[in-house]
Structures are given as C-alpha cells and as structure tokens.
Coordinates of C-alpha atoms in Angstrom, one line a residue:
M1 CA -94.8 -37.6 -87.7
L2 CA -91.0 -38.1 -87.4
D3 CA -88.8 -35.1 -87.4
N4 CA -85.8 -35.1 -89.7
S5 CA -83.2 -36.1 -87.1
F6 CA -85.0 -39.4 -86.6
S7 CA -86.7 -40.0 -90.0
K8 CA -83.3 -40.1 -91.7
L9 CA -82.2 -42.9 -89.4
K10 CA -85.0 -45.2 -90.7
N11 CA -83.6 -47.6 -93.2
G12 CA -86.3 -50.1 -94.1
S13 CA -86.6 -52.4 -91.2
D14 CA -83.3 -51.2 -89.6
I15 CA -81.9 -48.1 -88.1
R16 CA -78.7 -46.7 -89.7
G17 CA -76.7 -43.5 -89.6
L18 CA -73.3 -41.9 -89.3
A19 CA -71.7 -43.2 -86.1
S20 CA -68.1 -41.9 -86.3
G21 CA -66.3 -38.9 -87.8
S22 CA -67.2 -35.2 -87.5
E23 CA -71.0 -35.3 -88.2
I24 CA -72.3 -38.1 -86.0
E25 CA -76.0 -38.9 -86.3
L26 CA -76.1 -41.9 -83.9
T27 CA -74.9 -39.9 -80.9
N28 CA -75.1 -41.3 -77.4
E29 CA -78.2 -39.3 -76.7
V30 CA -80.0 -40.4 -79.9
V31 CA -79.1 -44.1 -79.3
E32 CA -80.2 -43.8 -75.7
K33 CA -83.6 -42.4 -76.8
I34 CA -84.1 -45.2 -79.3
C35 CA -83.2 -47.9 -76.8
H36 CA -85.5 -46.2 -74.2
A37 CA -88.3 -46.4 -76.8
F38 CA -87.5 -50.0 -77.6
V39 CA -88.0 -51.1 -74.0
R40 CA -91.3 -49.3 -73.9
W41 CA -92.4 -50.8 -77.2
L42 CA -91.4 -54.3 -76.0
S43 CA -93.3 -53.9 -72.7
D44 CA -96.4 -52.8 -74.5
K45 CA -96.3 -55.4 -77.2
Y46 CA -95.7 -58.4 -75.0
K47 CA -97.3 -57.1 -71.8
L48 CA -94.2 -57.5 -69.7
T49 CA -92.6 -55.4 -67.0
P50 CA -89.1 -54.2 -67.8
E51 CA -87.8 -56.6 -65.1
E52 CA -89.3 -59.5 -67.1
I53 CA -87.4 -58.6 -70.2
T54 CA -84.1 -60.1 -71.3
V55 CA -82.2 -58.6 -74.2
A56 CA -79.1 -60.0 -76.0
V57 CA -76.8 -57.4 -77.5
G58 CA -74.1 -58.1 -80.1
H59 CA -72.2 -56.2 -82.8
D60 CA -70.1 -56.5 -85.9
S61 CA -66.5 -55.2 -86.3
R62 CA -67.2 -51.5 -86.9
V63 CA -65.0 -48.9 -85.2
S64 CA -68.0 -47.4 -83.4
A65 CA -69.3 -50.8 -82.1
S66 CA -67.8 -50.5 -78.6
R67 CA -69.3 -47.0 -77.9
L68 CA -72.7 -48.0 -79.2
K69 CA -72.8 -51.3 -77.3
N70 CA -72.1 -49.5 -74.0
V71 CA -74.9 -47.0 -74.6
V72 CA -77.3 -49.8 -75.6
I73 CA -76.5 -51.9 -72.6
N74 CA -76.5 -49.1 -70.1
T75 CA -79.8 -47.7 -71.3
I76 CA -81.7 -51.0 -71.4
R77 CA -80.4 -52.2 -68.0
A78 CA -81.4 -48.9 -66.4
F79 CA -85.0 -50.1 -66.7
G80 CA -84.3 -53.2 -64.8
C81 CA -84.0 -55.4 -67.9
N82 CA -81.5 -58.2 -67.9
I83 CA -78.7 -58.2 -70.6
Y84 CA -76.6 -60.8 -72.3
D85 CA -73.5 -59.1 -73.7
C86 CA -72.6 -61.2 -76.7
S87 CA -69.8 -58.9 -78.1
L88 CA -68.7 -59.7 -81.6
C89 CA -71.5 -61.6 -83.3
S90 CA -73.2 -62.2 -86.6
T91 CA -76.7 -61.0 -87.1
P92 CA -78.2 -64.6 -87.6
A93 CA -76.6 -65.6 -84.3
M94 CA -78.4 -62.7 -82.6
F95 CA -81.7 -63.9 -84.0
M96 CA -80.9 -67.4 -82.8
A97 CA -80.4 -65.9 -79.3
I98 CA -84.2 -65.6 -78.9
S99 CA -84.6 -69.3 -78.7
A100 CA -81.1 -70.5 -77.8
I101 CA -80.7 -68.5 -74.6
K102 CA -84.4 -67.6 -74.1
C103 CA -84.3 -63.9 -74.7
T104 CA -87.3 -61.5 -75.1
A105 CA -85.4 -59.7 -77.8
S106 CA -82.0 -59.1 -79.3
I107 CA -80.1 -56.3 -80.9
E108 CA -77.3 -56.4 -83.5
I109 CA -75.3 -53.3 -83.8
T110 CA -74.4 -53.2 -87.5
A111 CA -74.8 -51.3 -90.8
S112 CA -74.2 -54.4 -93.0
H113 CA -72.1 -53.5 -96.0
L114 CA -72.1 -49.7 -95.6
P115 CA -68.9 -47.7 -95.1
P116 CA -66.9 -47.9 -91.9
E117 CA -68.3 -44.6 -90.5
K118 CA -71.8 -45.9 -90.6
N119 CA -73.5 -48.1 -88.0
G120 CA -77.0 -49.1 -87.0
L121 CA -79.4 -51.3 -85.0
K122 CA -81.2 -54.4 -86.0
F123 CA -83.9 -55.6 -83.6
F124 CA -85.3 -59.1 -83.2
T125 CA -88.1 -60.7 -81.2
S126 CA -89.7 -64.2 -81.3
D127 CA -91.8 -62.9 -84.2
G128 CA -88.6 -62.3 -86.2
G129 CA -87.0 -59.1 -87.4
L130 CA -89.0 -55.9 -86.9
T131 CA -91.0 -54.4 -89.7
P132 CA -90.6 -50.9 -91.2
E133 CA -93.8 -50.0 -89.3
D134 CA -92.3 -51.2 -86.0
I135 CA -89.2 -49.1 -86.6
E136 CA -91.4 -46.1 -87.4
N137 CA -93.3 -46.6 -84.1
I138 CA -90.1 -46.9 -82.1
L139 CA -88.7 -43.8 -83.6
N140 CA -91.9 -41.9 -82.9
L141 CA -91.7 -43.0 -79.2
A142 CA -88.0 -42.0 -79.2
Q143 CA -88.9 -38.4 -80.0
R144 CA -91.0 -38.2 -76.9
V145 CA -89.0 -40.0 -74.2
P146 CA -88.1 -38.2 -71.0
E147 CA -84.7 -36.7 -70.6
T148 CA -83.7 -38.9 -67.6
L149 CA -83.5 -42.6 -67.4
P150 CA -84.8 -44.8 -64.5
Q151 CA -82.0 -46.3 -62.4
K152 CA -83.1 -49.8 -61.6
G153 CA -80.1 -51.6 -62.8
G154 CA -80.7 -55.0 -64.4
S155 CA -78.0 -57.7 -64.6
V156 CA -75.4 -57.9 -67.4
R157 CA -73.9 -61.3 -68.2
K158 CA -71.2 -62.1 -70.8
M159 CA -72.3 -64.8 -73.3
N160 CA -70.2 -66.6 -76.0
L161 CA -73.2 -66.9 -78.3
M162 CA -71.0 -67.7 -81.3
E163 CA -69.9 -71.0 -79.7
Y164 CA -73.6 -72.1 -79.7
Y165 CA -74.0 -70.9 -83.3
S166 CA -70.9 -72.5 -84.6
E167 CA -71.8 -75.8 -83.2
K168 CA -75.2 -75.6 -84.8
L169 CA -73.6 -74.9 -88.2
R170 CA -71.2 -77.8 -87.8
N171 CA -74.0 -80.1 -87.1
V172 CA -75.9 -78.9 -90.2
I173 CA -73.0 -80.0 -92.4
K174 CA -72.3 -83.3 -90.5
E175 CA -75.9 -84.4 -90.5
A176 CA -76.4 -83.6 -94.2
L177 CA -73.3 -85.6 -95.1
G178 CA -74.4 -88.7 -93.2
G179 CA -73.4 -87.9 -89.6
N180 CA -70.8 -90.7 -89.6
S181 CA -67.7 -88.6 -89.4
D182 CA -66.5 -85.7 -87.2
R183 CA -64.4 -84.4 -90.1
P184 CA -66.7 -84.8 -93.1
L185 CA -64.9 -81.9 -95.0
K186 CA -61.5 -83.6 -95.0
G187 CA -60.1 -83.4 -98.5
M188 CA -62.1 -80.2 -99.3
K189 CA -60.3 -77.0 -99.9
I190 CA -62.6 -74.0 -99.0
V191 CA -61.5 -70.4 -98.9
V192 CA -63.4 -67.7 -97.0
D193 CA -63.5 -63.9 -97.5
A194 CA -65.0 -62.6 -94.3
G195 CA -64.4 -59.0 -95.3
N196 CA -62.8 -58.2 -91.8
G197 CA -66.4 -58.3 -90.4
A198 CA -68.0 -60.8 -88.0
G199 CA -67.6 -63.8 -90.3
G200 CA -64.1 -65.0 -89.5
F201 CA -65.6 -67.5 -87.1
F202 CA -66.8 -69.5 -90.0
E203 CA -63.3 -70.4 -91.1
K204 CA -62.0 -70.9 -87.6
E205 CA -64.9 -72.6 -85.8
V206 CA -66.9 -74.3 -88.5
L207 CA -64.7 -75.3 -91.5
K208 CA -61.4 -76.2 -89.7
P209 CA -62.9 -78.4 -87.0
L210 CA -64.7 -80.3 -89.7
G211 CA -61.4 -81.0 -91.5
A212 CA -61.5 -78.5 -94.3
D213 CA -58.3 -77.0 -95.7
T214 CA -58.9 -73.2 -95.4
E215 CA -55.4 -71.9 -96.4
G216 CA -55.7 -68.8 -98.5
S217 CA -58.8 -67.4 -96.7
V218 CA -58.7 -63.6 -96.2
G219 CA -60.4 -60.9 -94.1
I220 CA -60.7 -63.4 -91.2
E221 CA -59.6 -61.0 -88.4
P222 CA -62.2 -58.3 -87.5
D223 CA -61.2 -54.8 -88.6
G224 CA -63.8 -52.1 -88.8
N225 CA -61.8 -50.1 -91.3
F226 CA -62.4 -52.9 -93.9
P227 CA -58.9 -52.7 -95.4
L228 CA -59.4 -55.3 -98.1
H229 CA -62.5 -54.0 -99.8
V230 CA -66.2 -53.3 -99.2
P231 CA -67.6 -56.3 -97.3
N232 CA -70.4 -56.9 -99.7
P233 CA -71.2 -60.1 -101.8
E234 CA -72.8 -57.9 -104.5
N235 CA -69.7 -55.7 -104.8
A236 CA -67.8 -56.3 -108.1
E237 CA -64.3 -55.7 -106.5
A238 CA -65.1 -58.1 -103.6
L239 CA -66.4 -60.8 -106.0
K240 CA -63.4 -60.4 -108.2
S241 CA -61.1 -60.8 -105.2
I242 CA -62.7 -64.0 -103.9
S243 CA -62.8 -65.5 -107.4
E244 CA -59.1 -64.9 -107.9
I245 CA -58.3 -66.3 -104.4
T246 CA -60.4 -69.4 -105.1
V247 CA -58.5 -70.2 -108.3
S248 CA -55.0 -69.3 -107.0
S249 CA -55.6 -71.4 -103.9
N250 CA -56.8 -74.4 -106.0
A251 CA -59.9 -74.4 -103.8
D252 CA -63.0 -76.5 -104.3
L253 CA -65.2 -73.6 -103.2
G254 CA -64.9 -69.9 -102.3
I255 CA -67.3 -68.2 -99.9
I256 CA -67.8 -64.4 -99.3
F257 CA -69.9 -62.8 -96.5
D258 CA -71.0 -59.3 -95.8
T259 CA -70.0 -57.6 -92.5
D260 CA -72.7 -59.2 -90.3
V261 CA -73.0 -62.5 -92.1
D262 CA -76.6 -62.4 -93.1
R263 CA -75.6 -62.5 -96.8
A264 CA -73.3 -64.7 -98.9
A265 CA -72.2 -65.5 -102.4
I266 CA -70.1 -68.5 -103.5
V267 CA -67.4 -69.2 -106.1
D268 CA -66.9 -72.5 -107.9
S269 CA -63.5 -74.2 -108.3
D270 CA -63.0 -72.6 -111.7
G271 CA -63.5 -69.1 -110.3
K272 CA -67.1 -68.7 -111.6
V273 CA -69.1 -66.5 -109.2
I274 CA -72.5 -68.0 -108.3
S275 CA -74.6 -65.1 -106.9
G276 CA -77.8 -63.3 -107.6
T277 CA -80.3 -65.3 -109.6
K278 CA -77.9 -68.1 -110.3
L279 CA -77.4 -68.6 -106.5
I280 CA -81.2 -68.7 -106.1
A281 CA -81.3 -71.3 -108.9
L282 CA -78.7 -73.5 -107.3
V283 CA -80.4 -73.4 -103.9
A284 CA -83.8 -74.1 -105.6
D285 CA -82.3 -77.1 -107.4
D286 CA -81.2 -78.6 -104.1
I287 CA -84.5 -78.0 -102.3
L288 CA -86.7 -79.3 -105.1
K289 CA -85.0 -82.6 -105.4
N290 CA -86.8 -83.9 -102.3
N291 CA -89.6 -81.3 -102.1
S292 CA -91.4 -81.1 -105.5
K293 CA -94.2 -78.5 -105.7
A294 CA -92.5 -76.3 -103.0
V295 CA -92.9 -72.6 -103.2
I296 CA -89.8 -70.3 -103.3
V297 CA -90.3 -66.6 -102.6
T298 CA -87.9 -64.3 -104.3
D299 CA -87.5 -60.6 -104.7
S300 CA -88.6 -58.8 -107.9
M301 CA -85.1 -58.7 -109.5
T302 CA -84.6 -62.3 -110.6
Y303 CA -84.0 -63.3 -114.2
E304 CA -87.0 -64.2 -116.2
S305 CA -85.5 -67.7 -116.8
L306 CA -85.6 -68.6 -113.1
K307 CA -89.3 -69.2 -113.3
D308 CA -88.9 -71.9 -115.9
F309 CA -85.9 -73.4 -114.1
I310 CA -87.9 -73.8 -110.9
S311 CA -91.0 -75.0 -112.8
K312 CA -89.0 -77.8 -114.6
R313 CA -88.1 -79.1 -111.1
G314 CA -91.7 -79.1 -110.0
G315 CA -91.5 -75.9 -107.9
Y316 CA -93.2 -72.5 -108.1
Q317 CA -91.5 -69.1 -107.9
F318 CA -93.5 -66.4 -106.1
R319 CA -91.8 -63.2 -107.1
Y320 CA -92.4 -60.5 -104.4
K321 CA -91.0 -57.1 -103.2
R322 CA -87.4 -56.5 -102.7
G323 CA -86.3 -56.4 -99.1
Y324 CA -85.3 -59.4 -97.0
N325 CA -88.1 -58.7 -94.4
N326 CA -90.6 -58.6 -97.3
V327 CA -89.7 -62.0 -98.8
I328 CA -89.5 -63.7 -95.3
S329 CA -92.9 -62.2 -94.3
M330 CA -94.5 -63.4 -97.5
A331 CA -93.0 -66.9 -97.1
K332 CA -94.5 -67.2 -93.6
K333 CA -97.9 -65.9 -94.8
I334 CA -97.9 -68.6 -97.5
N335 CA -97.3 -71.3 -95.0
E336 CA -99.8 -69.9 -92.5
K337 CA -102.4 -70.3 -95.3
G338 CA -101.5 -74.0 -95.8
G339 CA -98.8 -73.5 -98.5
N340 CA -95.5 -75.2 -98.7
C341 CA -92.9 -72.4 -98.9
L342 CA -89.4 -73.7 -98.0
L343 CA -87.2 -70.7 -98.9
A344 CA -87.3 -66.9 -99.0
I345 CA -84.4 -65.5 -100.9
E346 CA -83.2 -62.3 -102.5
T347 CA -80.8 -61.7 -105.3
S348 CA -78.7 -59.7 -102.9
G349 CA -77.7 -62.9 -101.0
H350 CA -80.2 -62.8 -98.2
A351 CA -81.6 -66.3 -97.7
A352 CA -84.0 -67.7 -95.1
F353 CA -84.9 -71.4 -95.0
M354 CA -87.9 -72.9 -93.4
D355 CA -85.8 -75.6 -91.8
N356 CA -83.8 -72.8 -90.1
D357 CA -86.9 -71.0 -88.7
F358 CA -86.7 -68.5 -91.6
I359 CA -83.7 -66.8 -90.0
D360 CA -81.9 -64.6 -92.6
D361 CA -78.6 -66.4 -92.5
G362 CA -75.6 -66.2 -94.9
A363 CA -73.6 -68.8 -93.0
Y364 CA -76.5 -71.3 -93.1
L365 CA -76.7 -70.7 -96.8
A366 CA -73.0 -71.4 -97.1
C367 CA -73.4 -74.7 -95.2
K368 CA -76.0 -75.8 -97.7
M369 CA -73.7 -75.0 -100.6
I370 CA -70.7 -76.7 -99.0
V371 CA -72.8 -79.9 -98.7
Q372 CA -73.6 -79.6 -102.4
A373 CA -70.0 -79.0 -103.3
V374 CA -68.9 -82.1 -101.4
R375 CA -71.5 -84.2 -103.2
A376 CA -70.5 -82.7 -106.6
K377 CA -66.8 -83.4 -106.0
N378 CA -67.7 -87.0 -105.0
E379 CA -69.4 -87.3 -108.4
M380 CA -66.3 -85.8 -110.1
K381 CA -68.4 -82.7 -111.1
K382 CA -68.3 -79.0 -110.5
L383 CA -70.9 -77.4 -108.3
S384 CA -72.0 -75.1 -111.2
S385 CA -72.8 -78.2 -113.4
K386 CA -76.2 -78.2 -111.6
L387 CA -76.9 -75.0 -113.6
D388 CA -76.2 -76.5 -117.0
D389 CA -79.8 -76.0 -118.1
F390 CA -80.1 -72.5 -116.6
V391 CA -80.5 -69.8 -119.3
S392 CA -78.7 -66.6 -118.5
P393 CA -79.6 -63.3 -120.3
V394 CA -77.2 -61.8 -122.8
G395 CA -77.3 -58.5 -121.0
V396 CA -78.4 -57.2 -117.6
S397 CA -78.2 -53.6 -116.4
D398 CA -79.1 -51.7 -113.2
T399 CA -79.4 -47.9 -113.4
R400 CA -80.0 -45.7 -110.4
I401 CA -81.6 -42.4 -111.4
E402 CA -81.4 -39.6 -108.8
I403 CA -84.7 -37.9 -107.7
K404 CA -83.8 -34.2 -107.6
D405 CA -87.0 -33.0 -105.9
E406 CA -88.0 -34.4 -102.5
N407 CA -91.6 -33.7 -103.4
A408 CA -91.5 -35.6 -106.6
D409 CA -94.6 -37.7 -107.4
V410 CA -93.0 -41.0 -108.3
N411 CA -96.3 -42.8 -108.0
K412 CA -97.7 -40.8 -110.9
L413 CA -94.6 -41.7 -113.0
L414 CA -95.3 -45.4 -112.3
K415 CA -99.0 -45.0 -113.0
D416 CA -98.3 -43.3 -116.4
L417 CA -95.8 -46.0 -117.3
K418 CA -98.3 -48.7 -116.5
N419 CA -100.8 -47.0 -118.8
L420 CA -98.2 -46.8 -121.5
A421 CA -97.6 -50.5 -121.3
K422 CA -101.3 -51.3 -121.5
S423 CA -101.8 -49.1 -124.5
N424 CA -98.8 -50.2 -126.6
K425 CA -99.4 -53.4 -128.5
N426 CA -95.7 -54.1 -128.6
L427 CA -95.5 -54.3 -124.8
E428 CA -96.8 -56.6 -122.2
L429 CA -97.5 -55.3 -118.7
D430 CA -96.7 -57.9 -115.9
E431 CA -100.0 -57.8 -114.0
D432 CA -98.6 -60.1 -111.3
N433 CA -95.8 -57.8 -110.4
V434 CA -96.1 -56.2 -107.0
E435 CA -93.2 -53.7 -106.9
G436 CA -92.9 -50.9 -109.4
V437 CA -93.8 -51.5 -113.0
R438 CA -92.5 -54.5 -114.9
I439 CA -92.8 -54.5 -118.7
H440 CA -92.1 -57.3 -121.1
F441 CA -90.6 -56.6 -124.5
P442 CA -91.5 -59.7 -126.5
S443 CA -90.2 -58.7 -129.9
K444 CA -87.1 -60.3 -131.4
Q445 CA -85.4 -56.9 -131.3
H446 CA -85.7 -56.7 -127.5
S447 CA -86.6 -60.2 -126.1
G448 CA -86.5 -59.0 -122.5
W449 CA -88.1 -57.1 -119.7
L450 CA -87.6 -53.9 -117.8
L451 CA -88.6 -53.0 -114.2
V452 CA -88.9 -49.5 -112.9
R453 CA -89.2 -49.0 -109.1
E454 CA -88.5 -46.6 -106.4
S455 CA -85.7 -47.5 -104.0
L456 CA -86.6 -48.7 -100.5
H457 CA -83.8 -46.6 -98.9
D458 CA -82.6 -43.8 -101.2
P459 CA -84.1 -41.0 -103.2
V460 CA -83.6 -42.8 -106.5
V461 CA -85.6 -44.5 -109.2
I462 CA -84.1 -47.8 -110.2
I463 CA -84.3 -49.3 -113.7
H464 CA -83.4 -52.9 -114.0
A465 CA -83.4 -54.4 -117.5
E466 CA -82.5 -57.8 -118.9
S467 CA -82.4 -59.1 -122.5
Y468 CA -81.8 -62.4 -124.2
V469 CA -80.6 -61.0 -127.5
D470 CA -77.6 -58.8 -128.5
G471 CA -78.5 -55.2 -128.5
G472 CA -81.8 -55.8 -126.6
L473 CA -80.8 -53.7 -123.6
R474 CA -79.9 -50.7 -125.7
A475 CA -83.2 -51.0 -127.6
M476 CA -85.3 -51.1 -124.4
I477 CA -83.5 -48.2 -122.8
S478 CA -83.9 -46.2 -126.0
F479 CA -87.6 -46.9 -125.9
I480 CA -88.1 -45.8 -122.3
K481 CA -85.8 -42.8 -122.2
P482 CA -88.2 -40.4 -124.1
F483 CA -90.9 -41.3 -121.6
L484 CA -88.7 -40.6 -118.6
K485 CA -87.6 -37.2 -120.0
K486 CA -91.1 -35.9 -119.3
Y487 CA -90.4 -35.9 -115.6
D488 CA -88.2 -33.0 -114.6
F489 CA -87.4 -34.4 -111.2
L490 CA -85.3 -37.2 -112.7
D491 CA -81.5 -36.8 -113.3
L492 CA -81.0 -38.9 -116.4
K493 CA -77.3 -38.3 -116.9
D494 CA -76.5 -42.0 -116.2
L495 CA -79.2 -43.5 -118.3

C-alpha cells in the first residue's frame, strides 16, 4: 500500500505534485526513487537489461523543468540506460519518440494546465501511455528502492525531436490538401495561443513554413510563469482571449493549446469557440464523410444531442469513462475485437485518431481542423457551418461538491441514487452509462439529463447537468438537492 508521500503524487495515469516554492513534493530524492523504480519496472515488463533500454526525456516550459530533467536523466543513465535529451517538447512528440527514434520508453516532464509551481511525469512505452495501475506499481516500487544508485553511466545524446514532429504535421496538412503545393496555407490567416507552453513550435515550424499568416499569435515564447493566462483550452478566460484575438486579427481560424500540447480547442472566424462536445461533433462530421459506420469513443460528459448527430452521419457514439487513457484504451479494445473505431476523444480537448496511432495529440487535431477550415473557406463558408444541424442544450452546468470526509462512502451514494432513479416513474436511469449515475429527466419541465460521478483526481463529487428547455437546469437541481442533503460528507454550498 502506498504511503501518503507517494500516494498523493498519483494523478490518474500521471504523476504530479508541487515542484517549486516552499513545500516541494517532487524533491530530487523523490524523483530519483520514481525513476529508479521506472527502470526496474521497464526491465521486468520487457525482459531487458538496463543497458538494452533507451529512454527519451523531454519537458514543457515550467520553471522546475530543468531541475527535474537533470534528476531524471542522471538517475536513469546511472543504470547504464541510454538517454535522448529532447529538451523542450510536446507530450505527443515524446510519444512519437518511441517509434521515430526507436526508444524503449519516453518521459515528458509536465503537469499539463496546472499552476506554475506544479510539475509531473508522463510515461510512454510502445503500448502507449501507462495505466493508473502501472503508476501504482511504479510508486510501490519507488517506496522500496535502495538509497544508492548504481554507477554504470549510459550515454546521453541531444535530440531535436520537434524537428521530426513538425515535419510530420506539415506533411499531414500538405497531403490532405492534395500534396501539390509546399505552401498550401497561403491566403489563410491562423492565430495561435500557445499559452507560453511547449506549443509555440506550431506557429513557427508548422504554419509559417506552409504559408499561413500568423500575425497576432500570442504566448508563442515559452515562459513557465504563464503570464497571459492559464494554458488550458477549457479555461473561460483563455477561450475568451483567443476568441477576441481571432476576431481582432481578422483570422480565418484561432487555435489554443494547453501547456504540453496534448489538448486543443479552436475558434471560427467570427469568434465562435468550438470546444467540448461541439468540437467532437465537428471532428466526427469530418471522419464520417468517408467512413460511415465508424465508432467514435467519447467520455461521459458529451451532450445528449451528439449521439443523434453522429448517428445521422452513419456512425456510432460509444460513451465511456472520463480520462484520456480510458477512452483510448476502449478504442483499441473495440478494434482488437474487429470493430472500426477511428477516434477516441474527450470533451476536455484530448483527441486520439487511429490514423495517428491513437496518440493523444492536440496539434494533430489542430491540423485536421485547419484542413477543414481551408476547405470551408474555398466553399465560401465558415467552419462552424458544418454544425448547422447540431442541437445545443439551452443550459449546461458543472458543479464540484467537496467531500469533507476522506472515509466517505461515495459508492453508497451512487447506489442509492441509482435505486431512486429506478423507483421514480418520472426518471429514466441510463443503464448503458459506465461512470457514475446518469439520469434522464424526460418531462417537458426538465427535458434533460444529470450525471453524478466521483472525480478521478480530487476529493469531489461532480454533478453535470444539461437541459433543452428554459428553467430545466434549475428544476433538475431542485429535484436532486434534497437527496444529496442526506449525505453529511458533502459540502453543498455551491449547489
């Protein structure tokens, strides 16, 4: 069992913690133990000696990146492993390193959109990103590693991995637009908000060489203090910023990335943000034009109308658990069983395409949307016109309710809620739902649904509600609130 100092670092399928400031959790000693354990885990899993292992190491722009990179590299090479030092890199590029430069594994030092003082580690192998169970096993090993490291000293080589990655992305756009021009984006105005993270390369090394006008782009230079705003394509302030920049720059498209570029959102020329379920719908529309009957795996938070939108185009939505690793794993399982799943995508902006080896890749998603924006412009249309038949709810809300007692039995709450839905003739329990409890409110007064689930990362219960009539949200919350009041461990002040 993990002790508290290590268990609090587990964040789903990643490791995250405070890495700068006065109360550092990711100390040199802790990171050394984790990397020590990772080498042992790799050796056992793939039956390799440390000398046969090659690991690529990269990082985003955080202020603690240099310190952590040095610890990671020095620890791993002490076993005799060989290292590629990739420096500033996106997370998708580090995943690509496995095949592009023939690595056993790769590590991205990042904490995604979290505040500047946080950092973390994402691990990849040829099987993809590690699972939560893998992280648990590595942390268990880390608790028991010896105090001293071996001193075998593997090689360390510098590698400009982003050069390979940028070329790949340029080719994606060129080939999709016919492959007849080296500057297929000439005449397109595209602005990028890289959030001062690792995504500035996209403006410099992908868009400009292809002929795009990128004047007006912001946050291109890496700065781990994130001076503009939180680098998060779900953050309201960040989305407002890129929307305003897109309009003021008279751009055809705006793109915003998170810190390590595994998530993205886009903005149409009129400033309309296309993110969340609408972004999923736009990508699905593109995929299903040439691949009818394809399966698209999403998380549990999508609008109810997405199912009909995809179905009208001949496809099938498989709604699964929230978490990018969950949706990707399910997509692969569907294909292993003979299915035809072409996309695993979350409302958070994580997207993994089968034709990109199911790499969770915000920049690849952006390339796909750029191609669609070019085609729409050639037809004298806006990109968002492809969503003309998409039905948006009247109201959507997400409420995070703090769990005050660490010993709270949230499973009992969910079980009780499920029984309530089954016994109430005015409610419909979604029997196909696999995360939390999803209840449909079919009456004209509500016309919506409500999902109650426990957070993957934090001690909170999340209530996501959506209604297609005025006042429906209030009516649903009013119904559920008396039920929740029975559980003393919930802090309902925000409900």
